[in-house]
Amino acid sequence: MDGEQEIQKAYEAILNNDFEDAISWFEKAVLSEPDNASYHYKLSITFARSGKLGKAIDHAVAAYGLEPESEAYQYHLTTLKAKSLIAEADKCLDQSREREQLQTAIALLKQAAALDPLSAEACLKLAAAYAGVDDYDLAVHAAKEAIRLEPLNKAAAGLLEEYRRKLRQYLKP
């Protein structure tokens, strides 16, 4: 079987909501044509959708390495790196509410937001991390950015109001 037939089998598996089988077929396509950037890219997307971020990044790197002029491959890799930073920041936020951990999370989330300026998730988590260190001015700013990116996000709107209230309390003489 050639790579294109394996890609078709992968798409059939996706249509049947069998993402593990799709991954298997995409992997076979990559093995049959390891220098085909498109195959790595498709496998990367499927890994990402299956929550396998590390493998998704590996194949995104491979796709971009094979075709560095591709804006689509570059964008995909950049957004995956941002998701990885967000996941790393989540670990810091989950482990402890100590100031040092929050500062680490803030640094990671700022990097994620710079890599993917359309990530409302990074902005919301950044707002929460800023609030955790009592920097309500920056928390309000980050929450506003999340709302700008996702105007219908009720959680962001609620956090924005909460952080505005806390900022007013914080600024009272």
C-alpha positions as a printed Julia matrix, in Angstrom:
173×3 Matrix{Float64}:
   0.0    0.0    0.0
   1.32   3.47  -0.81
   1.12   6.56   1.36
  -1.97   8.01  -0.32
  -3.96   4.82   0.25
  -2.93   4.86   3.9
  -3.99   8.5    4.17
  -7.4    7.57   2.75
  -7.69   4.77   5.32
  -6.81   7.31   8.04
  -9.58   9.64   6.85
 -12.04   6.75   6.84
 -11.06   6.0   10.44
 -11.6    9.66  11.37
 -15.06   9.59   9.78
 -15.79   6.57  11.97
 -14.51   8.46  15.05
 -11.7    5.94  15.47
  -8.79   8.29  16.06
  -6.41   5.61  17.29
  -6.87   3.74  14.02
  -6.42   7.02  12.14
  -3.13   7.58  13.96
  -2.02   4.08  13.01
  -2.79   4.71   9.32
  -1.12   8.12   9.34
   1.95   6.54  10.96
   2.05   3.93   8.2
   1.87   6.71   5.6
   4.77   8.5    7.3
   6.79   5.28   7.38
   6.16   4.74   3.68
   7.13   8.33   2.8
   9.14   9.84   5.66
  10.03  12.94   3.63
   6.4   13.84   2.95
   5.72  16.92   5.08
   1.98  16.69   4.51
   1.83  13.25   6.11
   3.72  14.44   9.19
   1.4   17.45   9.41
  -1.75  15.31   9.22
  -0.38  12.91  11.81
   0.52  15.86  14.04
  -3.02  17.23  13.87
  -4.47  13.84  14.77
  -2.07  13.41  17.68
  -2.99  16.89  18.93
  -6.71  16.14  18.73
  -6.08  12.93  20.65
  -4.31  14.8   23.45
  -0.85  13.49  22.57
   0.86  16.86  22.49
   4.46  15.63  22.61
   4.04  13.41  19.56
   2.05  16.15  17.83
   4.95  18.55  18.31
   7.47  15.97  17.06
   5.6   15.57  13.78
   4.9   19.29  13.46
   8.66  19.87  13.78
   9.25  17.23  11.1
   6.68  18.78   8.73
   8.08  22.28   9.21
  11.65  20.98   8.88
  10.77  19.41   5.53
   8.94  22.52   4.26
  10.12  25.55   6.26
   8.47  27.92   3.78
   5.02  26.62   4.7
   3.17  29.18   6.78
   0.56  26.56   7.7
   3.2   24.22   9.13
   4.89  27.07  10.97
   1.58  28.28  12.45
   0.62  24.75  13.5
   3.97  24.21  15.22
   3.78  27.58  16.96
   0.28  26.94  18.31
   1.31  23.49  19.54
   4.29  25.0   21.36
   1.91  27.52  22.94
  -0.38  24.68  24.07
   2.63  22.91  25.55
   3.57  26.03  27.53
  -0.02  26.35  28.76
   0.05  22.72  29.91
   3.33  23.34  31.71
   1.87  26.45  33.37
  -1.16  24.4   34.44
   1.16  22.05  36.31
   2.64  25.01  38.17
  -0.82  26.31  39.01
  -2.05  22.87  40.11
   0.97  22.06  42.25
   0.9   25.05  44.49
  -0.34  28.56  44.96
   3.09  29.68  46.15
   4.26  32.96  44.69
   7.27  31.35  42.99
   5.08  28.79  41.19
   2.66  31.54  40.15
   5.54  33.63  38.79
   6.75  30.62  36.78
   3.22  30.11  35.45
   3.02  33.8   34.5
   6.29  33.58  32.56
   5.12  30.45  30.72
   1.71  31.92  29.92
   3.24  35.15  28.63
   5.39  33.05  26.28
   2.32  31.06  25.2
   0.34  34.24  24.51
   3.25  35.64  22.49
   3.46  32.45  20.42
  -0.3   32.26  19.91
  -1.83  35.72  20.21
  -5.26  34.2   19.48
  -5.22  31.96  22.55
  -7.99  33.1   24.87
  -7.07  30.16  27.11
  -3.57  31.58  27.67
  -5.04  35.0   28.47
  -7.59  33.62  30.94
  -5.03  31.54  32.76
  -2.64  34.47  32.76
  -5.36  36.61  34.34
  -5.87  34.01  37.05
  -2.12  33.76  37.71
  -1.82  37.54  37.98
  -4.73  37.57  40.41
  -2.93  34.88  42.4
  -0.04  37.28  42.99
  -2.47  40.15  43.69
  -1.61  42.01  40.49
  -5.19  42.9   39.65
  -4.28  45.58  37.14
  -2.58  42.98  34.93
  -5.3   40.43  35.74
  -7.93  42.86  34.43
  -5.85  43.54  31.32
  -5.41  39.81  30.58
  -9.12  39.1   31.17
 -10.05  41.95  28.8
  -7.79  40.41  26.16
  -9.49  37.02  26.63
 -12.87  38.69  26.11
 -11.6   40.48  23.02
 -10.62  37.08  21.64
 -13.81  35.32  22.77
 -16.54  37.93  23.27
 -19.15  35.36  24.34
 -16.97  33.73  26.99
 -19.04  34.08  30.17
 -16.26  32.78  32.41
 -13.94  35.52  31.15
 -16.6   38.16  31.74
 -17.14  36.9   35.28
 -13.44  36.91  36.03
 -13.08  40.4   34.59
 -15.75  41.72  36.95
 -14.19  39.9   39.9
 -10.72  41.28  39.15
 -12.09  44.8   38.61
 -13.8   44.61  42.0
 -10.64  43.37  43.69
  -8.59  46.08  41.97
 -10.98  48.75  43.3
 -10.7   47.26  46.8
  -6.95  47.07  46.49
  -6.72  50.72  45.42
  -8.98  52.06  48.2
  -7.14  54.31  50.63
